[in-house]
Coordinates of C-alpha atoms in Angstrom, one line a residue:
M1 CA 118.4 -61.5 39.4
S2 CA 115.9 -60.8 41.9
F3 CA 115.6 -63.5 44.6
S4 CA 111.9 -63.6 44.0
N5 CA 112.7 -64.9 40.2
R6 CA 114.7 -67.8 41.4
K7 CA 113.6 -71.5 40.5
I8 CA 114.8 -73.7 43.3
I9 CA 113.9 -77.3 43.6
H10 CA 114.5 -79.7 46.9
V11 CA 114.8 -83.2 45.8
D12 CA 114.2 -85.7 48.6
M13 CA 114.5 -89.3 48.2
D14 CA 111.5 -91.4 49.9
A15 CA 112.6 -93.6 53.0
F16 CA 115.9 -93.7 51.3
Y17 CA 117.9 -96.0 53.3
A18 CA 114.6 -98.5 54.2
S19 CA 113.8 -98.1 50.4
V20 CA 117.1 -99.2 49.3
E21 CA 117.0 -102.3 51.3
Q22 CA 113.5 -103.0 50.2
H23 CA 114.5 -102.7 46.5
D24 CA 117.5 -105.0 47.1
N25 CA 115.9 -107.5 48.9
P26 CA 112.3 -108.4 47.6
A27 CA 111.2 -110.2 50.4
L28 CA 111.2 -107.0 52.3
R29 CA 108.8 -105.4 49.9
G30 CA 105.5 -104.2 51.6
Q31 CA 106.9 -105.0 54.9
P32 CA 107.6 -102.6 58.0
V33 CA 111.4 -102.0 57.9
A34 CA 113.8 -100.4 60.0
V35 CA 117.4 -99.6 59.1
G36 CA 119.8 -99.7 62.0
G37 CA 118.2 -100.6 65.7
G38 CA 118.6 -104.0 66.8
H39 CA 118.8 -104.5 70.4
R40 CA 120.3 -101.3 72.0
G41 CA 120.5 -99.2 69.0
V42 CA 118.0 -96.4 67.4
V43 CA 116.1 -96.6 64.0
S44 CA 118.2 -94.7 61.4
A45 CA 115.4 -94.7 58.8
A46 CA 111.8 -96.4 58.6
S47 CA 109.9 -97.7 55.6
Y48 CA 106.4 -96.3 55.0
E49 CA 105.2 -99.5 56.1
A50 CA 106.9 -99.0 59.7
R51 CA 105.6 -95.2 59.8
K52 CA 101.8 -96.3 59.5
Y53 CA 102.7 -97.6 63.2
G54 CA 104.4 -94.8 64.4
V55 CA 107.9 -95.7 64.0
R56 CA 110.4 -92.7 63.1
S57 CA 113.9 -92.3 62.9
A58 CA 116.0 -91.7 65.8
M59 CA 113.6 -93.7 68.0
P60 CA 114.9 -96.3 70.1
S61 CA 114.5 -99.7 68.8
K62 CA 112.8 -101.2 71.8
T63 CA 110.1 -98.1 71.6
A64 CA 109.8 -99.1 67.8
K65 CA 109.2 -102.7 68.3
E66 CA 106.6 -102.0 70.9
K67 CA 104.8 -99.9 68.1
C68 CA 105.4 -102.5 65.8
P69 CA 106.0 -106.1 67.2
H70 CA 106.3 -107.5 63.4
L71 CA 109.1 -104.6 62.6
I72 CA 112.1 -106.1 60.6
F73 CA 115.5 -104.6 61.6
V74 CA 118.4 -104.7 59.1
P75 CA 121.8 -103.6 59.4
P76 CA 122.9 -100.4 57.5
R77 CA 124.9 -100.5 54.1
F78 CA 126.3 -96.9 54.0
A79 CA 128.7 -98.0 51.0
R80 CA 125.6 -99.1 49.1
Y81 CA 123.8 -95.9 50.1
K82 CA 126.6 -93.7 49.1
E83 CA 126.8 -95.5 45.7
I84 CA 123.2 -95.0 45.0
S85 CA 123.5 -91.3 46.1
K86 CA 126.1 -90.7 43.9
K87 CA 124.2 -91.9 40.7
I88 CA 121.3 -89.4 41.9
R89 CA 123.8 -86.5 42.2
E90 CA 125.2 -87.4 38.7
I91 CA 121.8 -86.8 37.6
F92 CA 121.1 -83.5 39.0
Y93 CA 124.4 -82.4 37.3
E94 CA 122.8 -83.1 34.1
Y95 CA 120.7 -80.0 34.7
T96 CA 122.9 -77.6 36.8
D97 CA 126.0 -77.3 38.6
L98 CA 124.2 -75.5 41.5
V99 CA 123.8 -78.5 43.5
E100 CA 123.7 -78.4 47.6
P101 CA 123.7 -81.7 48.9
L102 CA 122.2 -81.6 52.3
S103 CA 122.8 -85.6 53.0
L104 CA 123.0 -88.7 50.8
D105 CA 119.2 -88.6 50.2
E106 CA 118.3 -84.8 49.7
A107 CA 119.7 -81.8 48.0
Y108 CA 118.7 -78.3 46.7
L109 CA 119.1 -77.4 43.0
D110 CA 119.0 -73.8 41.6
V111 CA 117.7 -74.3 37.9
T112 CA 116.9 -70.4 37.4
E113 CA 119.4 -71.0 34.5
N114 CA 120.0 -74.6 33.7
K115 CA 122.0 -76.6 31.2
K116 CA 119.0 -77.8 28.9
E117 CA 117.4 -74.4 28.8
I118 CA 114.3 -75.8 30.2
E119 CA 112.0 -72.9 31.5
S120 CA 109.8 -74.8 33.8
A121 CA 111.2 -75.9 36.8
N122 CA 108.2 -78.3 37.4
Q123 CA 109.2 -80.2 34.3
I124 CA 112.6 -80.3 35.3
A125 CA 111.4 -81.8 38.7
K126 CA 109.6 -84.4 36.9
E127 CA 112.5 -85.3 34.7
I128 CA 114.6 -85.7 37.3
R129 CA 112.5 -88.1 39.6
Q130 CA 111.6 -89.9 36.5
K131 CA 115.5 -90.6 35.8
I132 CA 116.0 -91.6 39.3
F133 CA 113.3 -94.1 39.2
E134 CA 114.7 -95.9 36.0
Q135 CA 118.2 -95.8 37.3
T136 CA 117.8 -96.8 40.7
G137 CA 114.4 -98.2 41.0
L138 CA 113.6 -95.6 43.9
T139 CA 111.2 -92.9 44.2
A140 CA 111.7 -89.3 45.2
S141 CA 109.6 -86.3 45.9
A142 CA 110.3 -82.6 45.2
G143 CA 109.3 -78.9 46.1
I144 CA 109.6 -76.3 43.7
S145 CA 109.5 -72.6 44.8
I146 CA 111.3 -69.2 44.8
N147 CA 113.5 -70.0 47.7
K148 CA 115.0 -73.0 49.6
F149 CA 112.5 -72.5 52.5
L150 CA 109.5 -72.9 50.5
A151 CA 111.0 -75.7 48.2
K152 CA 112.0 -77.5 51.3
V153 CA 108.4 -77.2 52.7
A154 CA 106.9 -78.2 49.5
S155 CA 108.6 -81.3 48.9
D156 CA 106.9 -82.8 52.0
I157 CA 103.3 -82.0 50.8
N158 CA 102.9 -84.8 48.2
K159 CA 105.2 -87.6 49.6
P160 CA 105.7 -90.2 48.7
N161 CA 106.5 -90.2 45.1
G162 CA 105.2 -86.8 44.4
Q163 CA 105.8 -83.1 43.7
K164 CA 104.6 -79.7 44.8
T165 CA 105.1 -76.3 43.3
I166 CA 104.5 -73.1 44.9
H167 CA 104.2 -70.5 42.4
P168 CA 105.5 -66.7 43.2
D169 CA 101.9 -65.3 43.2
K170 CA 100.9 -67.9 45.6
V171 CA 103.4 -67.8 48.2
E172 CA 101.4 -65.2 50.1
K173 CA 98.4 -67.3 50.6
F174 CA 100.5 -70.5 51.0
L175 CA 102.3 -69.3 53.8
E176 CA 99.5 -67.8 55.6
D177 CA 97.5 -71.1 55.5
L178 CA 100.3 -73.2 56.6
P179 CA 100.3 -74.7 60.1
V180 CA 103.2 -73.4 62.0
E181 CA 104.5 -76.9 62.8
K182 CA 104.7 -77.4 58.9
F183 CA 107.3 -74.5 58.7
Y184 CA 110.8 -75.7 58.3
G185 CA 112.8 -75.0 61.5
V186 CA 109.7 -75.3 63.9
G187 CA 110.0 -78.2 66.3
K188 CA 107.7 -79.7 68.4
V189 CA 108.5 -77.4 71.5
T190 CA 108.8 -74.6 69.6
A191 CA 105.2 -75.3 67.9
N192 CA 103.8 -76.0 71.2
K193 CA 104.9 -72.6 72.5
M194 CA 103.5 -70.9 69.7
Y195 CA 100.1 -72.9 70.2
S196 CA 100.1 -71.2 73.6
L197 CA 100.4 -68.1 72.2
A198 CA 97.7 -68.7 70.0
I199 CA 99.9 -69.0 66.8
Y200 CA 98.5 -71.7 64.9
K201 CA 99.0 -70.8 61.1
G202 CA 101.3 -68.5 59.1
I203 CA 98.9 -65.6 59.1
D204 CA 99.0 -65.8 63.3
L205 CA 102.8 -65.5 63.0
K206 CA 102.4 -62.8 60.5
K207 CA 100.5 -60.7 62.7
R208 CA 103.7 -60.6 65.4
T209 CA 106.3 -57.9 64.9
V210 CA 109.8 -58.6 64.7
E211 CA 110.6 -57.4 68.2
D212 CA 107.7 -59.2 69.6
L213 CA 109.1 -62.7 68.1
T214 CA 112.7 -61.8 68.8
R215 CA 111.7 -61.5 72.5
L216 CA 110.0 -64.7 72.3
F217 CA 112.0 -67.0 70.4
G218 CA 115.6 -65.1 70.6
K219 CA 117.7 -65.0 67.2
S220 CA 114.9 -67.4 65.6
G221 CA 112.3 -64.7 65.9
K222 CA 113.5 -62.7 63.0
Y223 CA 113.7 -66.0 60.7
Y224 CA 110.2 -66.6 61.5
Y225 CA 109.2 -63.0 60.9
D226 CA 111.0 -63.3 57.3
V227 CA 110.0 -66.7 56.2
V228 CA 106.3 -66.2 56.8
R229 CA 106.7 -63.3 54.7
G230 CA 108.6 -65.6 51.8
I231 CA 111.8 -63.8 52.6
H232 CA 114.8 -66.3 52.6
N233 CA 117.8 -65.2 50.6
S234 CA 120.1 -67.9 51.3
E235 CA 121.4 -69.1 48.0
V236 CA 122.2 -72.8 46.9
K237 CA 125.5 -73.4 47.8
P238 CA 127.3 -75.9 45.6
H239 CA 130.3 -76.4 47.8
R240 CA 129.2 -77.0 51.3
I241 CA 131.9 -77.1 53.9
Q242 CA 131.8 -80.0 56.2
K243 CA 131.9 -78.6 59.8
S244 CA 132.3 -81.8 61.6
V245 CA 133.4 -85.5 61.6
A246 CA 131.9 -87.8 64.3
V247 CA 132.0 -91.4 65.3
E248 CA 129.9 -93.0 68.1
R249 CA 128.7 -96.3 69.3
T250 CA 125.6 -97.5 71.2
F251 CA 126.5 -100.5 73.2
F252 CA 124.6 -103.9 73.6
E253 CA 124.8 -103.6 77.2
D254 CA 125.2 -100.6 79.3
L255 CA 128.9 -99.8 80.4
F256 CA 129.9 -98.9 83.9
D257 CA 133.3 -100.3 84.4
Q258 CA 136.2 -98.0 83.6
Q259 CA 138.4 -100.4 81.7
Q260 CA 135.5 -100.7 79.2
I261 CA 135.1 -97.3 78.8
D262 CA 138.9 -96.7 78.0
E263 CA 138.6 -99.6 75.7
K264 CA 135.9 -98.0 74.1
L265 CA 137.5 -94.3 73.6
Q266 CA 140.6 -96.1 72.4
S267 CA 138.5 -97.7 69.6
L268 CA 136.4 -94.5 68.9
S269 CA 139.9 -92.8 68.8
E270 CA 141.1 -94.9 66.2
E271 CA 138.2 -94.8 63.9
L272 CA 138.2 -91.0 64.0
H273 CA 141.7 -90.7 63.2
S274 CA 141.5 -93.3 60.4
R275 CA 138.1 -91.2 58.9
L276 CA 140.2 -88.2 59.2
Q277 CA 143.2 -89.3 57.7
K278 CA 141.3 -91.1 54.9
N279 CA 139.6 -87.7 53.8
N280 CA 142.7 -85.6 54.7
I281 CA 140.7 -83.8 57.3
M282 CA 142.1 -82.3 60.8
G283 CA 140.2 -80.2 63.4
R284 CA 141.1 -78.2 66.5
S285 CA 137.9 -79.0 68.4
L286 CA 137.1 -82.4 70.0
T287 CA 133.9 -83.2 71.6
L288 CA 132.9 -86.3 73.7
K289 CA 129.2 -87.3 73.5
I290 CA 127.9 -89.4 76.5
K291 CA 124.5 -90.8 76.5
Y292 CA 123.3 -92.6 79.8
K293 CA 121.0 -95.4 80.6
D294 CA 118.0 -92.7 81.3
F295 CA 118.8 -91.3 77.7
S296 CA 120.2 -88.1 79.4
L297 CA 122.8 -86.7 77.3
F298 CA 126.2 -84.8 78.1
T299 CA 128.6 -83.2 75.8
R300 CA 131.7 -81.5 76.4
S301 CA 134.6 -80.0 74.1
F302 CA 138.0 -78.8 74.2
T303 CA 139.4 -76.6 71.5
K304 CA 143.2 -75.9 71.1
E305 CA 145.4 -73.6 68.7
E306 CA 147.0 -76.7 66.6
Y307 CA 145.1 -79.1 64.9
Y308 CA 144.8 -82.7 66.4
S309 CA 146.8 -85.2 64.6
S310 CA 147.1 -88.6 66.3
V311 CA 145.2 -91.3 68.0
E312 CA 146.8 -90.5 71.4
E313 CA 145.5 -87.0 71.3
Y314 CA 142.0 -88.0 70.6
F315 CA 142.1 -90.6 73.4
N316 CA 143.9 -88.5 76.0
T317 CA 141.7 -85.6 75.5
G318 CA 138.6 -87.7 75.2
K319 CA 139.7 -89.2 78.7
K320 CA 140.1 -85.9 80.2
L321 CA 136.8 -84.8 79.1
W322 CA 135.1 -88.1 80.4
E323 CA 136.8 -87.2 83.8
L324 CA 134.6 -84.1 83.8
R325 CA 131.3 -85.9 83.2
P326 CA 128.8 -84.6 86.0
Y327 CA 127.2 -88.1 86.4
D328 CA 128.8 -91.4 87.6
K329 CA 126.0 -93.8 86.0
A330 CA 125.7 -96.7 83.3
V331 CA 126.5 -95.3 79.9
R332 CA 124.6 -97.0 76.6
L333 CA 126.5 -94.7 74.1
L334 CA 129.9 -92.9 73.8
G335 CA 130.8 -90.8 70.8
L336 CA 133.9 -88.5 69.6
S337 CA 133.5 -85.7 67.1
V338 CA 136.1 -83.1 65.7
S339 CA 135.0 -79.8 64.2
Q340 CA 136.9 -76.4 63.6
L341 CA 138.1 -78.4 60.6
N342 CA 140.9 -77.3 57.9
T343 CA 138.0 -77.3 55.4
E344 CA 136.2 -74.4 56.8
E345 CA 136.9 -71.4 54.9
K346 CA 136.5 -68.9 57.8
K347 CA 138.0 -69.1 61.1
Q348 CA 135.8 -69.6 63.9
V349 CA 135.8 -68.2 67.3
S350 CA 137.0 -71.0 69.7
V351 CA 135.0 -72.2 72.6
Q352 CA 137.1 -73.1 75.5
L353 CA 136.3 -75.1 78.3
K354 CA 135.4 -73.2 81.6
I355 CA 138.5 -74.3 83.1
P356 CA 142.2 -73.1 83.4
F357 CA 144.1 -74.4 80.2
E358 CA 147.1 -75.3 82.4
E359 CA 145.0 -77.7 84.4
F360 CA 143.5 -79.3 81.5
Q361 CA 147.0 -79.6 79.7
D362 CA 148.4 -81.3 82.7
G363 CA 145.9 -84.0 82.2
I364 CA 146.8 -84.5 78.4
N365 CA 150.5 -84.7 78.6

């Protein structure tokens, strides 16, 4: 089957975490709500009422409160979000088994051939959104087109609680008129660079050669060259391989004392080990993440041939990575993550620290 004949839907829940909180607690409805945050954290999700004030996910809670003084912070309830996400996915599977979840609140569906033999992907998206609302009380938006890139872009156009179809014969015009900052994969920095090059819309991007774009944007240049022409052949992958497992903590007060750091690393190691054991996952690469008081970020990894398998290994390796930090200043966040997992189908090339293995090993044993 030709890629241009595919029917792809991207379903994206509207302000999912915040909407769940507003649904479960009527007192929060119509109020500016931020999930997460608190004294030292960052916003995990913001309701549409909060977004009107400029509150966004990943924003420090202090900044969010400055933008919206009457913002209501609520703690996240991930077990509840997972419960609702499972119900939503069951609705997806009524139509197709080709479902690729991106997170708890969004997924791609390939409905080119679907279980209900409905010819219109637009109709399928309408039915799915209606069922989600009936069964959860929450709204979803959807984008429909011939590939994942276009479906993803389309799902944002009529948010919240809407959908947009980009028909095959409208793809070229749609992409030529699309502002570059709306292209999925073009962030703020890249968009500003494109503006400086007089690239404002897809039609401007389309004038550039693949060599030109590769010179300007590296490997991403070929991606931009293709997607502005409607070329994006990535298939919907129903069994996405988990690539990492992470735990991290933002602290109420900045940490500077070494004993406190050790205690937090021990606690993170225990939590990481528990999470990995629960899901029968192991990994060979451990990464330490440090965010300092001034929000500067440092990460360092160590990969070994065998899988990590104990709390002690996570802690000892994390401690050694901590000792390699470039700055000796107060810390607001610590995190540990494991990658190169036994869930990955293809063996990846190990990325080793640029220090002798023996030197590192001496610090672990």
